[in-house]
Amino acid sequence: MATKSLLCVQMLLLTSIVFVVLGHEAVKSEQYPLVVSTWPFVEAVRAAWRAVDAGFSSVDAVIEGCSACEELRCDGTVGPGGSPDENGETTIDALVMDGATMEVGAVAAMRYVKDGIRAARLVMQHTKHTLLVGEKASAFAISMGLPGPTNLSSTESMEKWTKWKQNHCQPNFWKNVIPVNSCGPYHGKDSLKLSDRTCSEDSLLGNIESSSSHFSVNNHDTISMAVIDKGGHIAVGTSTNGATFKIPGRVGDGPIVGSSAYADDEVGACGATGDGDIMMRFLPCYQVVESMRLGMEPKLAAKDAISRIARKFPDFVGAVFAVNKNGEHAGACYGWTFQYSVRRPLMDDVKVVTVHPHSLP
Ligand code: GLY
């Protein structure tokens, strides 16, 4: 009888251990794998999900997801054929970060090569550098086997650029320059003596649009994606063709680690979108991850990072999503309504989450 009871207790114990272990696994498998991406870039999230659900690494999945967006030219702001600069040229910024190793690869203002995220991965995999830029980034990517040189313009980007030229190159990203209402060449207003300036020039100088006006709800600008794989490893990636009518040579926040994206297996990840010229001054994604490291919930960390920017630049538009290592996610935005996309186990398909802008803190 005593032996029987002991056996029962043992079985009970064993059952509860199995239950706890299975219970833990069940919770875990509901949390990840996980894919989160800026905007309703649903096909990109599906592509990343297929990879990570099949057992590929978070880095592999990020490459698949961002690559799909580049091929689809998501919103015209990712991949080739969008955001012409002042010369009508499309250039590409992209980044990948492995949150397990803290390795990063990035390309900025890359010309003639359409595969931004794959080029970024080549930098991470085959060099000891972090960021390659411009024509040298293109040469590197082509030498490592990516297709190119390719004309990155499209009929749409050339039409947009032609209209902009006809509109005297307005709006643009210059400030404190003369002349204002033409296509340049521009001169710094300080380089002219005060007596040389006309009244009309002076009054127009105050009329220059802020760069924020170039980003709108129809100009979503960046895919920033985070993936947690089945092993719990986190990676992030970004890809964008930057800001429309940017000054040639301009690099946005897309390839700046800590600004457009950041990941650390120990904590979680963040992705950002918006006015990169402003956002990169605050490294909002580094801020988000470090705030979560100190114990902040994803929602508060996201809000805090956006508030820090809005307090100094009340005209900026931007958004971040935050995801912690347990797969809890949240977003915050300012100046526009933000949407981000999520796919995890027990979901039939990608879910799009809408985040409403918050007012000045
Ligand atoms: N957020 C994209 C850019 O500013 O280039």
Short mmCIF file of C-alpha atoms and ligand atoms in Angstrom, two decimals:
data_model
loop_
_atom_site.label_atom_id
_atom_site.label_comp_id
_atom_site.label_asym_id
_atom_site.label_seq_id
_atom_site.Cartn_x
_atom_site.Cartn_y
_atom_site.Cartn_z
CA MET A 1 0.00 0.00 0.00
CA ALA A 2 2.82 2.33 1.04
CA THR A 3 4.68 1.46 -2.15
CA LYS A 4 1.53 2.14 -4.19
CA SER A 5 1.09 5.59 -2.55
CA LEU A 6 4.73 6.41 -3.17
CA LEU A 7 4.27 5.44 -6.81
CA CYS A 8 1.21 7.66 -7.01
CA VAL A 9 3.06 10.60 -5.48
CA GLN A 10 5.98 9.99 -7.81
CA MET A 11 3.65 9.89 -10.82
CA LEU A 12 1.91 13.03 -9.63
CA LEU A 13 5.26 14.77 -9.27
CA LEU A 14 6.38 13.55 -12.67
CA THR A 15 3.11 14.71 -14.21
CA SER A 16 3.42 18.16 -12.70
CA ILE A 17 7.04 18.43 -13.83
CA VAL A 18 6.01 17.43 -17.35
CA PHE A 19 3.10 19.83 -17.09
CA VAL A 20 5.33 22.68 -15.96
CA VAL A 21 7.88 21.92 -18.64
CA LEU A 22 5.21 21.53 -21.30
CA GLY A 23 3.40 24.56 -19.94
CA HIS A 24 6.58 26.61 -20.20
CA GLU A 25 7.17 25.33 -23.72
CA ALA A 26 3.58 26.09 -24.62
CA VAL A 27 3.94 29.66 -23.41
CA LYS A 28 7.27 29.96 -25.15
CA SER A 29 5.99 28.67 -28.45
CA GLU A 30 3.13 31.18 -28.32
CA GLN A 31 5.64 33.98 -27.91
CA TYR A 32 8.03 33.15 -30.70
CA PRO A 33 9.09 32.88 -33.39
CA LEU A 34 7.94 36.43 -33.89
CA VAL A 35 8.14 38.91 -36.75
CA VAL A 36 7.40 42.63 -36.28
CA SER A 37 7.71 45.24 -39.02
CA THR A 38 6.97 48.91 -39.49
CA TRP A 39 3.86 49.66 -41.57
CA PRO A 40 1.38 47.23 -43.15
CA PHE A 41 4.18 45.59 -45.14
CA VAL A 42 2.26 42.34 -44.91
CA GLU A 43 4.03 40.44 -47.70
CA ALA A 44 7.40 41.25 -46.17
CA VAL A 45 6.27 39.90 -42.80
CA ARG A 46 4.88 36.77 -44.46
CA ALA A 47 8.23 36.19 -46.21
CA ALA A 48 10.14 36.56 -42.93
CA TRP A 49 7.61 34.36 -41.15
CA ARG A 50 7.96 31.56 -43.73
CA ALA A 51 11.71 31.56 -43.15
CA VAL A 52 11.68 31.72 -39.35
CA ASP A 53 8.81 29.26 -39.01
CA ALA A 54 10.75 26.81 -41.16
CA GLY A 55 13.61 27.01 -38.66
CA PHE A 56 15.89 29.57 -40.29
CA SER A 57 17.76 32.05 -38.10
CA SER A 58 16.46 35.49 -37.19
CA VAL A 59 19.11 37.05 -39.45
CA ASP A 60 18.04 34.87 -42.40
CA ALA A 61 14.40 35.77 -41.80
CA VAL A 62 15.12 39.51 -41.61
CA ILE A 63 16.96 39.28 -44.93
CA GLU A 64 14.05 37.41 -46.53
CA GLY A 65 11.50 39.90 -45.17
CA CYS A 66 13.33 43.10 -46.11
CA SER A 67 14.31 41.63 -49.46
CA ALA A 68 10.66 40.89 -50.26
CA CYS A 69 9.84 44.56 -49.50
CA GLU A 70 12.67 45.72 -51.79
CA GLU A 71 11.38 43.51 -54.60
CA LEU A 72 7.82 44.75 -54.07
CA ARG A 73 9.08 48.34 -53.77
CA CYS A 74 6.90 48.74 -50.66
CA ASP A 75 5.18 52.14 -50.80
CA GLY A 76 7.78 53.28 -53.35
CA THR A 77 10.08 54.06 -50.44
CA VAL A 78 11.85 50.71 -50.17
CA GLY A 79 13.99 49.21 -52.93
CA PRO A 80 14.66 50.70 -56.35
CA GLY A 81 12.48 53.16 -58.26
CA GLY A 82 11.54 55.63 -55.51
CA SER A 83 12.62 58.79 -53.67
CA PRO A 84 14.68 60.52 -56.37
CA ASP A 85 17.35 62.87 -55.03
CA GLU A 86 17.95 66.36 -56.44
CA ASN A 87 19.67 64.77 -59.45
CA GLY A 88 16.80 62.34 -60.00
CA GLU A 89 18.82 59.37 -58.73
CA THR A 90 17.55 56.66 -56.35
CA THR A 91 20.04 55.43 -53.75
CA ILE A 92 19.65 52.82 -51.04
CA ASP A 93 20.29 52.70 -47.29
CA ALA A 94 20.08 49.38 -45.42
CA LEU A 95 21.23 47.71 -42.22
CA VAL A 96 21.20 44.34 -40.52
CA MET A 97 22.06 43.65 -36.88
CA ASP A 98 22.49 40.30 -35.15
CA GLY A 99 21.35 40.66 -31.55
CA ALA A 100 23.17 37.48 -30.55
CA THR A 101 26.63 38.76 -31.53
CA MET A 102 25.97 42.52 -31.81
CA GLU A 103 27.45 42.36 -35.32
CA VAL A 104 26.17 44.96 -37.77
CA GLY A 105 26.46 45.41 -41.52
CA ALA A 106 25.15 48.44 -43.36
CA VAL A 107 25.29 50.31 -46.67
CA ALA A 108 24.46 53.97 -47.16
CA ALA A 109 23.71 56.06 -50.25
CA MET A 110 24.45 52.93 -52.29
CA ARG A 111 24.13 53.49 -56.04
CA TYR A 112 23.33 51.09 -58.91
CA VAL A 113 22.58 48.06 -56.68
CA LYS A 114 18.98 47.30 -55.77
CA ASP A 115 19.56 44.65 -53.09
CA GLY A 116 20.15 46.84 -50.05
CA ILE A 117 19.62 44.34 -47.26
CA ARG A 118 21.66 41.63 -48.98
CA ALA A 119 24.51 44.11 -49.45
CA ALA A 120 24.28 45.00 -45.75
CA ARG A 121 24.51 41.32 -44.85
CA LEU A 122 27.59 40.90 -47.04
CA VAL A 123 29.25 43.75 -45.12
CA MET A 124 28.42 41.98 -41.84
CA GLN A 125 29.45 38.52 -43.03
CA HIS A 126 32.59 39.25 -45.01
CA THR A 127 34.18 42.36 -43.56
CA LYS A 128 35.29 43.68 -40.21
CA HIS A 129 33.60 46.99 -41.02
CA THR A 130 30.12 48.11 -40.08
CA LEU A 131 29.13 50.61 -42.78
CA LEU A 132 30.13 51.09 -46.42
CA VAL A 133 28.92 54.12 -48.38
CA GLY A 134 28.21 55.43 -51.86
CA GLU A 135 29.87 54.15 -54.99
CA LYS A 136 32.37 52.08 -52.98
CA ALA A 137 29.50 50.24 -51.30
CA SER A 138 28.11 49.46 -54.78
CA ALA A 139 31.49 48.21 -55.99
CA PHE A 140 31.79 46.00 -52.90
CA ALA A 141 28.29 44.56 -53.35
CA ILE A 142 28.86 43.81 -57.03
CA SER A 143 32.27 42.27 -56.32
CA MET A 144 30.57 39.99 -53.78
CA GLY A 145 28.10 38.74 -56.38
CA LEU A 146 25.05 40.99 -56.21
CA PRO A 147 23.57 42.09 -59.54
CA GLY A 148 24.64 45.50 -60.85
CA PRO A 149 25.31 48.10 -61.97
CA THR A 150 21.56 48.64 -62.40
CA ASN A 151 19.63 51.83 -63.09
CA LEU A 152 17.60 52.32 -59.89
CA SER A 153 15.23 54.91 -61.41
CA SER A 154 11.69 54.10 -62.49
CA THR A 155 9.14 55.86 -64.68
CA GLU A 156 7.40 57.07 -61.50
CA SER A 157 10.56 58.39 -59.87
CA MET A 158 11.55 60.25 -63.05
CA GLU A 159 8.07 61.75 -63.43
CA LYS A 160 8.11 62.88 -59.81
CA TRP A 161 11.52 64.44 -60.29
CA THR A 162 10.51 66.22 -63.52
CA LYS A 163 7.47 67.75 -61.80
CA TRP A 164 9.65 68.86 -58.91
CA LYS A 165 12.09 70.55 -61.30
CA GLN A 166 9.16 72.27 -63.01
CA ASN A 167 8.05 73.47 -59.56
CA HIS A 168 11.40 75.27 -59.13
CA CYS A 169 12.76 72.41 -57.01
CA GLN A 170 10.26 73.00 -54.20
CA PRO A 171 10.10 71.69 -51.54
CA ASN A 172 13.71 70.94 -50.76
CA PHE A 173 16.04 70.30 -47.83
CA TRP A 174 18.06 73.52 -47.97
CA LYS A 175 17.92 76.18 -45.29
CA ASN A 176 19.52 79.57 -44.81
CA VAL A 177 20.43 79.76 -48.48
CA ILE A 178 19.94 82.09 -51.40
CA PRO A 179 18.23 81.82 -53.82
CA VAL A 180 15.19 80.23 -52.22
CA ASN A 181 12.74 79.81 -55.08
CA SER A 182 14.90 78.14 -57.67
CA CYS A 183 17.05 75.11 -58.24
CA GLY A 184 20.32 76.63 -57.16
CA PRO A 185 23.27 76.58 -57.09
CA TYR A 186 22.74 77.82 -53.55
CA HIS A 187 24.88 80.02 -51.37
CA GLY A 188 24.88 80.19 -47.60
CA LYS A 189 23.13 83.42 -46.64
CA ASP A 190 25.97 84.22 -44.27
CA SER A 191 28.39 84.21 -47.19
CA LEU A 192 26.71 87.35 -48.60
CA LYS A 193 27.13 90.74 -47.00
CA LEU A 194 23.92 92.03 -45.44
CA SER A 195 23.94 95.04 -47.78
CA ASP A 196 23.98 92.67 -50.81
CA ARG A 197 20.66 91.08 -49.84
CA THR A 198 17.32 92.32 -51.07
CA CYS A 199 14.28 92.65 -48.81
CA SER A 200 12.37 90.00 -50.73
CA GLU A 201 15.19 87.50 -50.28
CA ASP A 202 15.19 88.17 -46.55
CA SER A 203 11.49 87.58 -46.22
CA LEU A 204 11.68 84.37 -48.22
CA LEU A 205 14.47 82.99 -46.10
CA GLY A 206 12.04 82.36 -43.29
CA ASN A 207 9.73 80.48 -45.58
CA ILE A 208 11.70 77.31 -46.07
CA GLU A 209 9.85 74.12 -45.30
CA SER A 210 11.15 71.92 -42.54
CA SER A 211 12.36 68.49 -43.61
CA SER A 212 9.45 66.95 -41.69
CA SER A 213 7.07 68.04 -44.39
CA HIS A 214 8.64 65.48 -46.74
CA PHE A 215 7.38 62.58 -44.64
CA SER A 216 3.68 61.84 -44.65
CA VAL A 217 1.26 59.04 -44.14
CA ASN A 218 1.60 58.29 -47.88
CA ASN A 219 5.38 58.34 -47.75
CA HIS A 220 6.13 55.65 -45.20
CA ASP A 221 9.82 55.65 -45.86
CA THR A 222 11.38 52.62 -44.15
CA ILE A 223 10.90 48.96 -43.53
CA SER A 224 12.37 48.24 -40.13
CA MET A 225 11.89 44.63 -39.08
CA ALA A 226 12.63 42.59 -35.96
CA VAL A 227 12.60 38.80 -35.81
CA ILE A 228 12.92 36.44 -32.85
CA ASP A 229 13.71 32.94 -34.07
CA LYS A 230 12.88 29.58 -32.51
CA GLY A 231 16.08 29.70 -30.48
CA GLY A 232 15.12 33.08 -29.01
CA HIS A 233 17.78 34.94 -31.02
CA ILE A 234 16.86 38.40 -32.21
CA ALA A 235 17.85 40.26 -35.38
CA VAL A 236 16.75 43.51 -36.95
CA GLY A 237 17.02 44.88 -40.46
CA THR A 238 16.07 48.02 -42.36
CA SER A 239 15.86 49.13 -45.95
CA THR A 240 14.83 52.42 -47.54
CA ASN A 241 15.51 54.62 -50.52
CA GLY A 242 15.46 57.58 -48.14
CA ALA A 243 13.93 61.01 -48.49
CA THR A 244 12.46 62.33 -51.72
CA PHE A 245 14.48 65.22 -53.26
CA LYS A 246 17.26 64.81 -50.74
CA ILE A 247 20.53 66.56 -51.39
CA PRO A 248 22.81 64.05 -53.16
CA GLY A 249 25.05 62.36 -50.61
CA ARG A 250 22.46 62.53 -47.84
CA VAL A 251 22.30 59.44 -45.62
CA GLY A 252 19.19 58.88 -43.53
CA ASP A 253 18.67 56.98 -40.32
CA GLY A 254 18.17 53.65 -42.14
CA PRO A 255 21.82 52.48 -41.94
CA ILE A 256 22.55 54.11 -38.59
CA VAL A 257 22.61 51.46 -35.91
CA GLY A 258 20.65 52.46 -32.82
CA SER A 259 18.61 54.93 -34.83
CA SER A 260 16.50 52.93 -37.32
CA ALA A 261 16.90 49.63 -35.49
CA TYR A 262 18.68 47.90 -32.63
CA ALA A 263 18.68 44.40 -31.17
CA ASP A 264 20.17 42.65 -28.19
CA ASP A 265 19.23 39.04 -27.37
CA GLU A 266 19.46 39.90 -23.67
CA VAL A 267 16.75 42.55 -23.90
CA GLY A 268 14.76 42.84 -27.14
CA ALA A 269 14.63 44.99 -30.24
CA CYS A 270 13.32 48.19 -31.76
CA GLY A 271 12.51 49.46 -35.24
CA ALA A 272 11.97 53.08 -36.28
CA THR A 273 10.52 55.04 -39.19
CA GLY A 274 10.12 58.72 -39.93
CA ASP A 275 12.19 61.82 -40.39
CA GLY A 276 15.62 60.27 -40.27
CA ASP A 277 17.50 63.57 -40.34
CA ILE A 278 16.00 64.40 -36.97
CA MET A 279 15.67 60.90 -35.53
CA MET A 280 19.30 59.89 -35.97
CA ARG A 281 20.27 62.68 -33.56
CA PHE A 282 18.53 60.79 -30.74
CA LEU A 283 19.32 57.11 -31.52
CA PRO A 284 15.73 56.25 -30.55
CA CYS A 285 16.10 52.49 -30.97
CA TYR A 286 19.18 52.33 -28.78
CA GLN A 287 17.19 54.37 -26.27
CA VAL A 288 14.25 51.96 -26.43
CA VAL A 289 16.37 48.85 -25.90
CA GLU A 290 18.38 50.41 -23.09
CA SER A 291 15.18 51.61 -21.38
CA MET A 292 13.79 48.08 -21.57
CA ARG A 293 17.07 46.79 -20.14
CA LEU A 294 16.43 49.01 -17.13
CA GLY A 295 13.00 47.48 -16.70
CA MET A 296 10.63 49.64 -18.75
CA GLU A 297 7.71 47.93 -20.49
CA PRO A 298 7.90 48.11 -24.31
CA LYS A 299 5.05 50.64 -24.47
CA LEU A 300 6.64 53.06 -22.04
CA ALA A 301 10.08 52.65 -23.62
CA ALA A 302 8.64 53.43 -27.06
CA LYS A 303 6.73 56.47 -25.80
CA ASP A 304 9.73 57.77 -23.91
CA ALA A 305 12.02 57.56 -26.97
CA ILE A 306 9.51 59.42 -29.15
CA SER A 307 8.85 62.05 -26.46
CA ARG A 308 12.55 62.85 -26.18
CA ILE A 309 12.55 63.83 -29.88
CA ALA A 310 9.19 65.63 -29.86
CA ARG A 311 10.24 67.83 -26.95
CA LYS A 312 13.11 69.25 -29.02
CA PHE A 313 11.56 69.04 -32.51
CA PRO A 314 7.78 69.51 -32.20
CA ASP A 315 7.39 69.41 -36.03
CA PHE A 316 8.99 66.04 -36.57
CA VAL A 317 7.12 62.92 -37.65
CA GLY A 318 8.23 59.50 -36.58
CA ALA A 319 7.43 56.24 -34.88
CA VAL A 320 9.05 53.27 -33.19
CA PHE A 321 8.00 49.78 -32.25
CA ALA A 322 9.52 48.02 -29.26
CA VAL A 323 9.61 44.29 -28.64
CA ASN A 324 11.09 42.63 -25.59
CA LYS A 325 12.78 39.23 -25.52
CA ASN A 326 9.51 37.64 -24.35
CA GLY A 327 7.83 38.82 -27.53
CA GLU A 328 5.72 41.59 -25.95
CA HIS A 329 5.44 44.49 -28.35
CA ALA A 330 4.14 48.06 -28.52
CA GLY A 331 4.45 51.16 -30.67
CA ALA A 332 4.54 54.93 -30.24
CA CYS A 333 4.34 57.70 -32.80
CA TYR A 334 4.28 61.43 -33.18
CA GLY A 335 2.94 63.63 -35.98
CA TRP A 336 1.27 60.78 -37.86
CA THR A 337 -0.71 57.62 -37.27
CA PHE A 338 1.60 54.63 -37.25
CA GLN A 339 0.91 51.04 -38.13
CA TYR A 340 3.10 48.03 -37.55
CA SER A 341 2.65 44.39 -38.52
CA VAL A 342 3.04 41.31 -36.36
CA ARG A 343 3.12 37.55 -36.98
CA ARG A 344 3.55 34.97 -34.25
CA PRO A 345 2.35 31.42 -33.50
CA LEU A 346 -1.39 30.85 -33.03
CA MET A 347 -2.13 33.64 -35.52
CA ASP A 348 -3.67 32.73 -38.89
CA ASP A 349 -1.94 35.55 -40.67
CA VAL A 350 -0.23 38.90 -40.17
CA LYS A 351 -1.98 41.33 -37.84
CA VAL A 352 -1.69 45.08 -38.38
CA VAL A 353 -1.64 47.20 -35.21
CA THR A 354 -2.64 50.87 -35.41
CA VAL A 355 -1.00 53.36 -33.05
CA HIS A 356 -2.39 56.88 -32.69
CA PRO A 357 -0.04 59.80 -32.25
CA HIS A 358 0.41 61.20 -28.81
CA SER A 359 0.50 64.86 -27.99
CA LEU A 360 3.50 66.83 -26.86
CA PRO A 361 4.76 65.47 -23.54
N1 GLY B 1 13.63 57.22 -42.31
C1 GLY B 1 14.20 57.19 -43.57
C2 GLY B 1 15.04 58.34 -43.88
O1 GLY B 1 14.94 59.37 -43.25
O2 GLY B 1 15.84 58.23 -44.78
#
